[in-house]
Short mmCIF file of C-alpha atoms in Angstrom, two decimals:
data_model
loop_
_atom_site.label_atom_id
_atom_site.label_comp_id
_atom_site.label_asym_id
_atom_site.label_seq_id
_atom_site.Cartn_x
_atom_site.Cartn_y
_atom_site.Cartn_z
CA UNK A 241 0.00 0.00 0.00
CA UNK A 242 2.82 2.40 0.87
CA UNK A 243 4.53 1.85 -2.46
CA UNK A 244 1.47 1.66 -4.69
CA UNK A 245 0.21 5.04 -3.47
CA UNK A 246 3.67 6.66 -3.41
CA UNK A 247 4.73 5.46 -6.87
CA UNK A 248 1.25 6.11 -8.24
CA UNK A 249 1.53 9.72 -7.12
CA UNK A 250 4.83 10.05 -8.99
CA UNK A 251 3.41 8.34 -12.08
CA UNK A 252 0.38 10.62 -12.20
CA UNK A 253 2.55 13.72 -11.83
CA UNK A 254 5.10 12.74 -14.48
CA UNK A 255 2.97 11.06 -17.14
CA UNK A 256 0.37 13.84 -17.13
CA UNK A 257 3.08 16.46 -17.79
CA UNK A 258 2.15 17.83 -14.35
CA UNK A 259 -1.39 18.69 -15.49
CA UNK A 260 -2.98 16.18 -13.08
CA UNK A 261 -0.41 16.39 -10.33
CA UNK A 262 2.56 18.40 -9.11
CA UNK A 263 5.35 18.24 -6.58
CA UNK A 264 2.92 18.89 -3.71
CA UNK A 265 0.44 16.17 -4.69
CA UNK A 266 3.36 13.79 -5.10
CA UNK A 267 4.62 14.58 -1.62
CA UNK A 268 1.10 14.28 -0.20
CA UNK A 269 0.72 10.87 -1.82
CA UNK A 270 3.93 9.67 -0.17
CA UNK A 271 2.99 11.03 3.25
CA UNK A 272 -0.59 9.76 3.18
CA UNK A 273 0.66 6.39 1.96
CA UNK A 274 2.64 6.10 5.20
CA UNK A 275 -0.53 6.84 7.15
CA UNK A 276 -2.50 4.18 5.26
CA UNK A 277 0.27 1.64 5.77
CA UNK A 278 0.42 2.25 9.53
CA UNK A 279 -3.36 2.05 9.93
CA UNK A 280 -3.37 -1.18 7.92
CA UNK A 281 -0.50 -3.05 9.57
CA UNK A 282 0.27 -1.19 12.80
CA UNK A 283 -1.62 -3.66 14.99
CA UNK A 284 -0.21 -6.69 13.19
CA UNK A 285 3.50 -6.15 12.68
CA UNK A 286 4.08 -2.66 14.02
CA UNK A 287 3.93 -1.42 10.41
CA UNK A 288 7.61 -2.03 9.71
CA UNK A 289 7.65 -0.59 6.18
CA UNK A 290 11.21 0.72 6.34
CA UNK A 291 14.43 -1.26 6.97
CA UNK A 292 15.86 1.83 8.68
CA UNK A 293 12.98 1.77 11.17
CA UNK A 294 13.42 -1.96 11.79
CA UNK A 295 17.15 -1.42 12.32
CA UNK A 296 16.49 1.41 14.79
CA UNK A 297 14.06 -0.80 16.71
CA UNK A 298 16.71 -3.53 16.90
CA UNK A 299 19.31 -1.06 18.22
CA UNK A 300 16.88 0.02 20.94
CA UNK A 301 16.20 -3.64 21.79
CA UNK A 302 12.51 -3.25 20.95
CA UNK A 303 12.71 -5.72 18.08
CA UNK A 304 14.57 -9.07 17.87
CA UNK A 305 17.61 -9.11 15.59
CA UNK A 306 16.69 -12.49 14.13
CA UNK A 307 13.57 -10.96 12.57
CA UNK A 308 15.48 -8.09 10.97
CA UNK A 309 16.70 -9.87 7.78
CA UNK A 310 13.25 -11.43 7.29
CA UNK A 311 11.54 -8.06 7.49
CA UNK A 312 14.07 -6.45 5.12
CA UNK A 313 13.50 -9.16 2.51
CA UNK A 314 9.72 -8.84 2.78
CA UNK A 315 9.86 -5.03 2.68
CA UNK A 316 12.00 -5.09 -0.46
CA UNK A 317 9.97 -7.83 -2.16
CA UNK A 318 6.67 -6.07 -1.47
CA UNK A 319 8.13 -2.86 -2.91
CA UNK A 320 9.14 -4.78 -6.04
CA UNK A 321 5.60 -6.17 -6.40
CA UNK A 322 4.04 -2.75 -5.81
CA UNK A 323 6.23 -1.27 -8.56
CA UNK A 324 4.90 -3.98 -10.87
CA UNK A 325 1.33 -3.02 -9.98
CA UNK A 326 1.99 0.64 -10.81
CA UNK A 327 3.69 -0.42 -14.04
CA UNK A 328 0.59 -2.39 -15.06
CA UNK A 329 -1.67 0.51 -14.09
CA UNK A 330 0.20 3.17 -16.07
CA UNK A 331 2.13 1.44 -18.82
CA UNK A 332 -0.34 -0.19 -21.22
CA UNK A 333 0.14 -2.59 -24.13
CA UNK A 334 -1.69 -1.08 -27.09
CA UNK A 335 -0.91 -2.16 -30.64
CA UNK A 336 0.89 1.10 -31.25
CA UNK A 337 3.44 0.12 -28.61
CA UNK A 338 4.23 -3.18 -30.33
CA UNK A 339 4.39 -1.55 -33.75
CA UNK A 340 6.77 1.23 -32.80
CA UNK A 341 9.29 0.20 -30.20
CA UNK A 342 9.90 -3.30 -28.79
CA UNK A 343 11.73 -3.33 -25.46
CA UNK A 344 13.69 -5.65 -23.25
CA UNK A 345 10.53 -6.06 -21.18
CA UNK A 346 8.79 -7.87 -24.05
CA UNK A 347 8.22 -10.96 -21.92
CA UNK A 348 6.32 -8.92 -19.33
CA UNK A 349 4.31 -7.20 -22.07
CA UNK A 350 3.40 -10.48 -23.78
CA UNK A 351 2.26 -11.99 -20.50
CA UNK A 352 -0.02 -9.05 -19.73
CA UNK A 353 -1.26 -9.02 -23.32
CA UNK A 354 -2.23 -12.69 -23.02
CA UNK A 355 -4.06 -11.87 -19.79
CA UNK A 356 -5.96 -9.14 -21.69
CA UNK A 357 -4.73 -6.40 -19.42
CA UNK A 358 -5.03 -3.16 -21.39
CA UNK A 359 -4.64 -0.21 -18.99
CA UNK A 360 -4.02 3.36 -20.12
CA UNK A 361 -0.79 3.88 -22.06
CA UNK A 362 0.39 6.72 -19.82
CA UNK A 363 4.07 5.79 -19.54
CA UNK A 364 4.21 4.77 -23.22
CA UNK A 365 2.60 8.04 -24.29
CA UNK A 366 4.82 10.21 -22.09
CA UNK A 367 8.08 8.45 -23.01
CA UNK A 368 7.33 8.12 -26.74
CA UNK A 369 7.77 4.37 -26.42
CA UNK A 370 11.31 4.48 -25.01
CA UNK A 371 12.11 3.54 -21.43
CA UNK A 372 14.96 5.81 -20.34
CA UNK A 373 16.67 6.83 -17.12
CA UNK A 374 17.83 10.24 -18.30
CA UNK A 375 16.63 12.98 -20.61
CA UNK A 376 13.51 15.16 -20.79
CA UNK A 377 11.14 12.16 -21.14
CA UNK A 378 12.73 9.80 -18.64
CA UNK A 379 10.33 7.62 -16.64
CA UNK A 380 12.66 5.76 -14.27
CA UNK A 381 12.08 8.38 -11.55
CA UNK A 382 8.47 7.23 -11.33
CA UNK A 383 9.75 4.16 -9.53
CA UNK A 384 13.04 5.06 -7.85
CA UNK A 385 14.65 8.28 -6.65
CA UNK A 386 17.55 9.92 -8.47
CA UNK A 387 19.84 12.80 -7.50
CA UNK A 388 19.73 16.28 -8.94
CA UNK A 389 22.53 17.13 -11.38
CA UNK A 390 24.47 19.13 -8.80
CA UNK A 391 24.50 16.44 -6.07
CA UNK A 392 27.71 14.50 -5.45
CA UNK A 393 27.77 10.96 -4.10
CA UNK A 394 29.05 12.23 -0.73
CA UNK A 395 26.33 14.87 -0.52
CA UNK A 396 23.71 12.32 -1.58
CA UNK A 397 24.80 10.02 1.24
CA UNK A 398 24.71 12.90 3.74
CA UNK A 399 21.30 13.98 2.46
CA UNK A 400 19.80 10.58 3.13
CA UNK A 401 21.62 10.17 6.42
CA UNK A 402 20.19 13.43 7.77
CA UNK A 403 16.71 12.94 6.31
CA UNK A 404 16.36 9.39 7.58
CA UNK A 405 17.81 10.45 10.94
CA UNK A 406 15.19 13.18 11.31
CA UNK A 407 12.50 10.64 10.41
CA UNK A 408 13.71 8.12 13.00
CA UNK A 409 14.08 10.72 15.79
CA UNK A 410 10.63 12.11 14.98
CA UNK A 411 8.98 8.68 15.01
CA UNK A 412 10.73 7.76 18.27
CA UNK A 413 9.54 11.01 19.82
CA UNK A 414 5.97 10.37 18.72
CA UNK A 415 6.10 6.85 20.16
CA UNK A 416 7.72 7.88 23.46
CA UNK A 417 5.06 7.83 26.18
CA UNK A 418 7.15 10.23 28.29
CA UNK A 419 6.59 12.99 25.76
CA UNK A 420 3.41 14.88 25.07
CA UNK A 421 1.09 12.15 23.99
CA UNK A 422 -0.55 12.03 20.58
CA UNK A 423 -4.29 11.30 20.87
CA UNK A 424 -4.77 7.55 20.64
CA UNK A 425 -5.46 6.44 17.10
CA UNK A 426 -3.99 9.57 15.52
CA UNK A 427 -0.35 8.45 15.60
CA UNK A 428 -0.37 7.51 11.89
CA UNK A 429 -1.66 10.97 10.99
CA UNK A 430 1.15 12.65 12.94
CA UNK A 431 3.78 10.39 11.36
CA UNK A 432 2.37 11.28 7.94
CA UNK A 433 2.75 14.99 8.77
CA UNK A 434 6.33 14.29 9.87
CA UNK A 435 7.05 12.64 6.52
CA UNK A 436 5.42 15.52 4.65
CA UNK A 437 7.55 18.05 6.54
CA UNK A 438 10.74 16.19 5.63
CA UNK A 439 9.70 15.85 1.97
CA UNK A 440 8.86 19.55 1.79
CA UNK A 441 12.19 20.62 3.29
CA UNK A 442 14.70 17.98 2.14
CA UNK A 443 13.33 16.61 -1.12
CA UNK A 444 15.22 18.58 -3.76
CA UNK A 445 18.60 16.84 -3.55
CA UNK A 446 17.70 13.18 -3.98
CA UNK A 447 13.92 12.88 -4.00
CA UNK A 448 13.67 12.07 -0.29
CA UNK A 449 13.17 8.27 -0.29
CA UNK A 450 14.17 7.87 3.41
CA UNK A 451 13.60 4.15 2.97
CA UNK A 452 16.02 1.60 1.43
CA UNK A 453 13.21 -0.79 0.50
CA UNK A 454 11.17 2.01 -1.08
CA UNK A 455 14.08 2.66 -3.44
CA UNK A 456 15.78 -0.71 -3.99
CA UNK A 457 12.67 -2.80 -4.70
CA UNK A 458 11.25 -0.54 -7.44
CA UNK A 459 14.75 0.07 -8.83
CA UNK A 460 15.22 -3.68 -9.24
CA UNK A 461 11.86 -3.82 -10.98
CA UNK A 462 12.84 -1.13 -13.49
CA UNK A 463 16.04 -3.05 -14.17
CA UNK A 464 14.17 -6.23 -15.19
CA UNK A 465 11.23 -4.42 -16.81
CA UNK A 466 13.22 -2.73 -19.54
CA UNK A 467 15.05 0.31 -18.20
CA UNK A 468 18.29 -1.67 -17.97
CA UNK A 469 21.43 -1.42 -15.80
CA UNK A 470 21.52 2.37 -16.08
CA UNK A 471 19.06 2.52 -13.18
CA UNK A 472 21.98 1.70 -10.87
CA UNK A 473 24.28 4.42 -12.22
CA UNK A 474 24.79 7.98 -10.99
CA UNK A 475 23.73 9.80 -14.18
CA UNK A 476 23.46 13.52 -14.74
CA UNK A 477 20.74 15.26 -16.74
CA UNK A 478 17.84 12.98 -15.85
CA UNK A 479 15.28 15.67 -16.61
CA UNK A 480 13.31 15.54 -13.33
CA UNK A 481 15.47 17.79 -11.16
CA UNK A 482 16.32 14.94 -8.84
CA UNK A 483 12.78 14.47 -7.64
CA UNK A 484 11.87 10.82 -7.61
CA UNK A 485 8.38 11.30 -6.24
#
């Protein structure tokens, strides 16, 4: 749920040429997706949607270490599957796609064609039938986050270190019963506002993923779906100003 809503917000913004979405709606989608995820799974698993959160819980001895690798695998796999769902929703397999530009994801396309899945051709229409990671019509940033042209690797690392740190400290503060208590049942709403505040203040450098699984799972999907190995490279001139939302 977290990933479907978050990636869907990015897809709607990008493929509509920002006529049916903008940077704010994209950020709101990501923040509200966190709220939905917590309300859905908070009472079951503690809503561990982020490996960084699971790791922090382990360090504070509030979560057993033996569960950590299991949760990370599930978080990443579910993100991969969610990216596939957004791909199906926004990509499309019309005849014009087959006639103009076959891709490395032909196996995926054939399978969905056999299943008679014909969703809107939003990604195809926006990208002119070419799945690219860089350039004015790139679509890889729908699924994973990429740095702005001016961001170095060191600054990108620092950006995510600080952003994720603020997220973890904020969540811990919200959960701490010794602090001013959040009204019972509204904790997910407050966490969503925390995420929105971080996105609105720290999103320009690297797109503000704050979550290894949120980035790695969809990035792996784009690799196998036709975008190729370039999704793992630090490439300049991607065309989206570094915003992966």
